Amino acid sequence: MNNVKFLKSILLVLLLVNVATISFLWFTKPPKPNLQGSAKGFFAHELSFSAKQEQQFEALQTAFQEQRESLRQSNRETHDAFFDLLQNPKVDSATVKKAADEIVKIKEKEELAIFYHFQKVRAICDATQKQKFDKIVKEAAKMMGPRQHEGHGPPPPPPGMGDGQGPPPRR
């Protein structure tokens, strides 16, 4: 009888601890970071922008965000059209290649937009800020660049592709 009472007490304590933990986690969620203002705040802080530079940067950032959103929308639409081709069993390879080329063109526009945006940001910096800016961009490029796999070669092909377990890719 004592064992049953003891087990019920332990069960009650564990239940209360669980409720308290879940309540704590639920009510103390950290606020989500404001990603829109993060670039402005980061550059303004790291490069010690003047008030005039902050205004210039904000104008550049607004234009860049609008351009980037337009390109993202085009990217989504182009990818949708590309994968819609799967519904056509008689689609020819030239049509698939043309659709893939459209995706590549949008990716190129995105990369160029990023480059020219940063070129404009660098142009509003003074000589000291340009040195800091160059370091920041170099570090960001390292973090965002292509990752090498452990073996320092290309990644292995997905199953069924070039491993003798399926048809070889057409050339």
PDB file of C-alpha atoms in Angstrom:
ATOM      1  CA  MET A   1       0.000   0.000   0.000  1.00  0.00           C
ATOM      2  CA  ASN A   2       2.891   2.368   0.791  1.00  0.00           C
ATOM      3  CA  ASN A   3       4.412   1.699  -2.647  1.00  0.00           C
ATOM      4  CA  VAL A   4       1.206   2.720  -4.414  1.00  0.00           C
ATOM      5  CA  LYS A   5       0.980   5.932  -2.406  1.00  0.00           C
ATOM      6  CA  PHE A   6       4.651   6.672  -3.070  1.00  0.00           C
ATOM      7  CA  LEU A   7       4.264   6.053  -6.831  1.00  0.00           C
ATOM      8  CA  LYS A   8       1.191   8.302  -6.969  1.00  0.00           C
ATOM      9  CA  SER A   9       3.156  11.046  -5.215  1.00  0.00           C
ATOM     10  CA  ILE A  10       6.057  10.714  -7.677  1.00  0.00           C
ATOM     11  CA  LEU A  11       3.639  10.731 -10.615  1.00  0.00           C
ATOM     12  CA  LEU A  12       1.972  13.887  -9.308  1.00  0.00           C
ATOM     13  CA  VAL A  13       5.340  15.638  -8.835  1.00  0.00           C
ATOM     14  CA  LEU A  14       6.468  14.679 -12.368  1.00  0.00           C
ATOM     15  CA  LEU A  15       3.186  15.907 -13.817  1.00  0.00           C
ATOM     16  CA  LEU A  16       3.552  19.253 -12.023  1.00  0.00           C
ATOM     17  CA  VAL A  17       7.156  19.612 -13.205  1.00  0.00           C
ATOM     18  CA  ASN A  18       6.080  18.917 -16.805  1.00  0.00           C
ATOM     19  CA  VAL A  19       3.254  21.458 -16.631  1.00  0.00           C
ATOM     20  CA  ALA A  20       5.584  24.053 -15.106  1.00  0.00           C
ATOM     21  CA  THR A  21       8.261  23.426 -17.772  1.00  0.00           C
ATOM     22  CA  ILE A  22       5.818  23.647 -20.664  1.00  0.00           C
ATOM     23  CA  SER A  23       4.258  26.797 -19.202  1.00  0.00           C
ATOM     24  CA  PHE A  24       7.675  28.369 -18.769  1.00  0.00           C
ATOM     25  CA  LEU A  25       8.665  27.574 -22.350  1.00  0.00           C
ATOM     26  CA  TRP A  26       5.334  28.772 -23.720  1.00  0.00           C
ATOM     27  CA  PHE A  27       5.293  32.118 -21.917  1.00  0.00           C
ATOM     28  CA  THR A  28       8.973  33.004 -22.222  1.00  0.00           C
ATOM     29  CA  LYS A  29       9.475  32.684 -25.972  1.00  0.00           C
ATOM     30  CA  PRO A  30      12.206  35.043 -27.109  1.00  0.00           C
ATOM     31  CA  PRO A  31      11.025  37.659 -29.613  1.00  0.00           C
ATOM     32  CA  LYS A  32      11.693  36.894 -33.231  1.00  0.00           C
ATOM     33  CA  PRO A  33      14.515  38.988 -34.661  1.00  0.00           C
ATOM     34  CA  ASN A  34      13.569  41.687 -37.137  1.00  0.00           C
ATOM     35  CA  LEU A  35      15.371  40.430 -40.212  1.00  0.00           C
ATOM     36  CA  GLN A  36      14.412  43.418 -42.354  1.00  0.00           C
ATOM     37  CA  GLY A  37      16.300  45.879 -40.142  1.00  0.00           C
ATOM     38  CA  SER A  38      19.200  43.598 -39.354  1.00  0.00           C
ATOM     39  CA  ALA A  39      21.362  44.546 -42.350  1.00  0.00           C
ATOM     40  CA  LYS A  40      20.858  48.249 -41.706  1.00  0.00           C
ATOM     41  CA  GLY A  41      21.680  47.889 -38.031  1.00  0.00           C
ATOM     42  CA  PHE A  42      24.653  45.648 -38.711  1.00  0.00           C
ATOM     43  CA  PHE A  43      26.267  47.919 -41.283  1.00  0.00           C
ATOM     44  CA  ALA A  44      25.456  51.090 -39.360  1.00  0.00           C
ATOM     45  CA  HIS A  45      27.083  49.604 -36.266  1.00  0.00           C
ATOM     46  CA  GLU A  46      30.064  47.863 -37.854  1.00  0.00           C
ATOM     47  CA  LEU A  47      30.924  50.684 -40.230  1.00  0.00           C
ATOM     48  CA  SER A  48      29.935  53.549 -37.909  1.00  0.00           C
ATOM     49  CA  PHE A  49      27.754  55.208 -40.539  1.00  0.00           C
ATOM     50  CA  SER A  50      27.019  58.892 -40.197  1.00  0.00           C
ATOM     51  CA  ALA A  51      23.391  60.033 -40.261  1.00  0.00           C
ATOM     52  CA  LYS A  52      23.725  60.911 -43.954  1.00  0.00           C
ATOM     53  CA  GLN A  53      25.251  57.501 -44.756  1.00  0.00           C
ATOM     54  CA  GLU A  54      22.443  55.781 -42.852  1.00  0.00           C
ATOM     55  CA  GLN A  55      19.867  57.613 -44.991  1.00  0.00           C
ATOM     56  CA  GLN A  56      21.716  56.675 -48.167  1.00  0.00           C
ATOM     57  CA  PHE A  57      22.036  53.073 -47.029  1.00  0.00           C
ATOM     58  CA  GLU A  58      18.349  52.891 -46.145  1.00  0.00           C
ATOM     59  CA  ALA A  59      17.406  54.111 -49.632  1.00  0.00           C
ATOM     60  CA  LEU A  60      19.756  51.559 -51.220  1.00  0.00           C
ATOM     61  CA  GLN A  61      18.405  48.813 -48.979  1.00  0.00           C
ATOM     62  CA  THR A  62      14.765  49.623 -49.800  1.00  0.00           C
ATOM     63  CA  ALA A  63      15.431  49.553 -53.551  1.00  0.00           C
ATOM     64  CA  PHE A  64      17.424  46.335 -53.208  1.00  0.00           C
ATOM     65  CA  GLN A  65      14.702  44.609 -51.177  1.00  0.00           C
ATOM     66  CA  GLU A  66      12.094  45.525 -53.799  1.00  0.00           C
ATOM     67  CA  GLN A  67      14.299  44.226 -56.597  1.00  0.00           C
ATOM     68  CA  ARG A  68      15.118  41.058 -54.677  1.00  0.00           C
ATOM     69  CA  GLU A  69      11.460  40.341 -53.919  1.00  0.00           C
ATOM     70  CA  SER A  70      10.598  40.768 -57.594  1.00  0.00           C
ATOM     71  CA  LEU A  71      13.355  38.309 -58.525  1.00  0.00           C
ATOM     72  CA  ARG A  72      12.187  35.834 -55.863  1.00  0.00           C
ATOM     73  CA  GLN A  73       8.677  35.976 -57.295  1.00  0.00           C
ATOM     74  CA  SER A  74      10.033  35.356 -60.805  1.00  0.00           C
ATOM     75  CA  ASN A  75      12.109  32.488 -59.430  1.00  0.00           C
ATOM     76  CA  ARG A  76       9.048  30.882 -57.815  1.00  0.00           C
ATOM     77  CA  GLU A  77       6.976  31.247 -60.981  1.00  0.00           C
ATOM     78  CA  THR A  78       9.761  29.894 -63.180  1.00  0.00           C
ATOM     79  CA  HIS A  79      10.330  26.910 -60.885  1.00  0.00           C
ATOM     80  CA  ASP A  80       6.591  26.205 -60.838  1.00  0.00           C
ATOM     81  CA  ALA A  81       6.505  26.215 -64.645  1.00  0.00           C
ATOM     82  CA  PHE A  82       9.603  24.001 -64.734  1.00  0.00           C
ATOM     83  CA  PHE A  83       8.105  21.371 -62.458  1.00  0.00           C
ATOM     84  CA  ASP A  84       4.744  21.620 -64.213  1.00  0.00           C
ATOM     85  CA  LEU A  85       6.570  20.058 -67.166  1.00  0.00           C
ATOM     86  CA  LEU A  86       6.597  16.796 -65.196  1.00  0.00           C
ATOM     87  CA  GLN A  87       2.869  16.508 -65.832  1.00  0.00           C
ATOM     88  CA  ASN A  88       3.495  16.213 -69.566  1.00  0.00           C
ATOM     89  CA  PRO A  89       4.786  12.698 -70.307  1.00  0.00           C
ATOM     90  CA  LYS A  90       5.758  13.718 -73.843  1.00  0.00           C
ATOM     91  CA  VAL A  91       7.801  16.783 -72.954  1.00  0.00           C
ATOM     92  CA  ASP A  92      10.952  17.013 -75.067  1.00  0.00           C
ATOM     93  CA  SER A  93      14.409  17.627 -73.681  1.00  0.00           C
ATOM     94  CA  ALA A  94      14.747  20.967 -75.511  1.00  0.00           C
ATOM     95  CA  THR A  95      11.728  22.342 -73.627  1.00  0.00           C
ATOM     96  CA  VAL A  96      13.124  21.097 -70.316  1.00  0.00           C
ATOM     97  CA  LYS A  97      16.530  22.627 -71.116  1.00  0.00           C
ATOM     98  CA  LYS A  98      14.927  25.954 -72.054  1.00  0.00           C
ATOM     99  CA  ALA A  99      12.961  26.023 -68.779  1.00  0.00           C
ATOM    100  CA  ALA A 100      16.130  25.202 -66.801  1.00  0.00           C
ATOM    101  CA  ASP A 101      17.971  27.992 -68.634  1.00  0.00           C
ATOM    102  CA  GLU A 102      15.268  30.444 -67.515  1.00  0.00           C
ATOM    103  CA  ILE A 103      15.945  29.455 -63.897  1.00  0.00           C
ATOM    104  CA  VAL A 104      19.675  30.019 -64.429  1.00  0.00           C
ATOM    105  CA  LYS A 105      19.003  33.464 -65.935  1.00  0.00           C
ATOM    106  CA  ILE A 106      17.026  34.497 -62.854  1.00  0.00           C
ATOM    107  CA  LYS A 107      19.756  33.175 -60.562  1.00  0.00           C
ATOM    108  CA  GLU A 108      22.265  35.247 -62.526  1.00  0.00           C
ATOM    109  CA  LYS A 109      20.082  38.357 -62.103  1.00  0.00           C
ATOM    110  CA  GLU A 110      19.877  37.680 -58.351  1.00  0.00           C
ATOM    111  CA  GLU A 111      23.650  37.371 -58.031  1.00  0.00           C
ATOM    112  CA  LEU A 112      24.233  40.527 -60.079  1.00  0.00           C
ATOM    113  CA  ALA A 113      21.688  42.445 -57.987  1.00  0.00           C
ATOM    114  CA  ILE A 114      23.548  41.446 -54.819  1.00  0.00           C
ATOM    115  CA  PHE A 115      26.898  42.430 -56.310  1.00  0.00           C
ATOM    116  CA  TYR A 116      25.712  45.832 -57.533  1.00  0.00           C
ATOM    117  CA  HIS A 117      23.924  46.516 -54.249  1.00  0.00           C
ATOM    118  CA  PHE A 118      27.117  45.936 -52.289  1.00  0.00           C
ATOM    119  CA  GLN A 119      29.063  47.994 -54.819  1.00  0.00           C
ATOM    120  CA  LYS A 120      26.684  50.904 -54.142  1.00  0.00           C
ATOM    121  CA  VAL A 121      26.965  50.405 -50.380  1.00  0.00           C
ATOM    122  CA  ARG A 122      30.751  50.442 -50.624  1.00  0.00           C
ATOM    123  CA  ALA A 123      30.566  53.664 -52.644  1.00  0.00           C
ATOM    124  CA  ILE A 124      28.939  55.542 -49.740  1.00  0.00           C
ATOM    125  CA  CYS A 125      31.736  54.506 -47.355  1.00  0.00           C
ATOM    126  CA  ASP A 126      34.813  56.576 -46.559  1.00  0.00           C
ATOM    127  CA  ALA A 127      38.308  55.061 -46.880  1.00  0.00           C
ATOM    128  CA  THR A 128      38.372  53.556 -43.364  1.00  0.00           C
ATOM    129  CA  GLN A 129      34.859  52.169 -43.725  1.00  0.00           C
ATOM    130  CA  LYS A 130      35.773  50.642 -47.097  1.00  0.00           C
ATOM    131  CA  GLN A 131      38.535  48.621 -45.434  1.00  0.00           C
ATOM    132  CA  LYS A 132      36.097  47.322 -42.814  1.00  0.00           C
ATOM    133  CA  PHE A 133      33.463  46.730 -45.485  1.00  0.00           C
ATOM    134  CA  ASP A 134      35.896  44.678 -47.561  1.00  0.00           C
ATOM    135  CA  LYS A 135      36.701  42.478 -44.545  1.00  0.00           C
ATOM    136  CA  ILE A 136      33.011  41.963 -43.769  1.00  0.00           C
ATOM    137  CA  VAL A 137      32.198  41.024 -47.366  1.00  0.00           C
ATOM    138  CA  LYS A 138      35.177  38.658 -47.570  1.00  0.00           C
ATOM    139  CA  GLU A 139      34.072  36.872 -44.383  1.00  0.00           C
ATOM    140  CA  ALA A 140      30.471  36.713 -45.586  1.00  0.00           C
ATOM    141  CA  ALA A 141      31.605  35.277 -48.921  1.00  0.00           C
ATOM    142  CA  LYS A 142      33.560  32.557 -47.098  1.00  0.00           C
ATOM    143  CA  MET A 143      30.513  31.650 -45.009  1.00  0.00           C
ATOM    144  CA  MET A 144      28.101  31.716 -47.943  1.00  0.00           C
ATOM    145  CA  GLY A 145      30.371  30.219 -50.578  1.00  0.00           C
ATOM    146  CA  PRO A 146      30.274  26.648 -51.803  1.00  0.00           C
ATOM    147  CA  ARG A 147      31.094  24.154 -49.102  1.00  0.00           C
ATOM    148  CA  GLN A 148      33.709  21.525 -49.767  1.00  0.00           C
ATOM    149  CA  HIS A 149      32.876  18.015 -48.701  1.00  0.00           C
ATOM    150  CA  GLU A 150      35.134  16.104 -46.351  1.00  0.00           C
ATOM    151  CA  GLY A 151      37.008  14.499 -49.244  1.00  0.00           C
ATOM    152  CA  HIS A 152      37.549  17.892 -50.962  1.00  0.00           C
ATOM    153  CA  GLY A 153      35.975  16.584 -54.135  1.00  0.00           C
ATOM    154  CA  PRO A 154      32.546  16.880 -55.662  1.00  0.00           C
ATOM    155  CA  PRO A 155      29.679  15.454 -53.634  1.00  0.00           C
ATOM    156  CA  PRO A 156      28.709  11.869 -54.387  1.00  0.00           C
ATOM    157  CA  PRO A 157      25.890  11.406 -56.905  1.00  0.00           C
ATOM    158  CA  PRO A 158      22.417  10.657 -55.551  1.00  0.00           C
ATOM    159  CA  PRO A 159      21.393   6.975 -55.506  1.00  0.00           C
ATOM    160  CA  GLY A 160      20.643   5.675 -58.973  1.00  0.00           C
ATOM    161  CA  MET A 161      22.759   8.316 -60.694  1.00  0.00           C
ATOM    162  CA  GLY A 162      26.067   7.027 -62.029  1.00  0.00           C
ATOM    163  CA  ASP A 163      26.405   4.246 -59.485  1.00  0.00           C
ATOM    164  CA  GLY A 164      25.469   1.405 -61.808  1.00  0.00           C
ATOM    165  CA  GLN A 165      21.974   1.166 -60.303  1.00  0.00           C
ATOM    166  CA  GLY A 166      20.099   2.950 -63.018  1.00  0.00           C
ATOM    167  CA  PRO A 167      20.386   4.302 -66.499  1.00  0.00           C
ATOM    168  CA  PRO A 168      23.281   6.691 -67.055  1.00  0.00           C
ATOM    169  CA  PRO A 169      22.365  10.326 -67.572  1.00  0.00           C
ATOM    170  CA  ARG A 170      21.843  11.371 -71.204  1.00  0.00           C
ATOM    171  CA  ARG A 171      24.474  13.586 -72.709  1.00  0.00           C
TER     172      ARG A 171
END
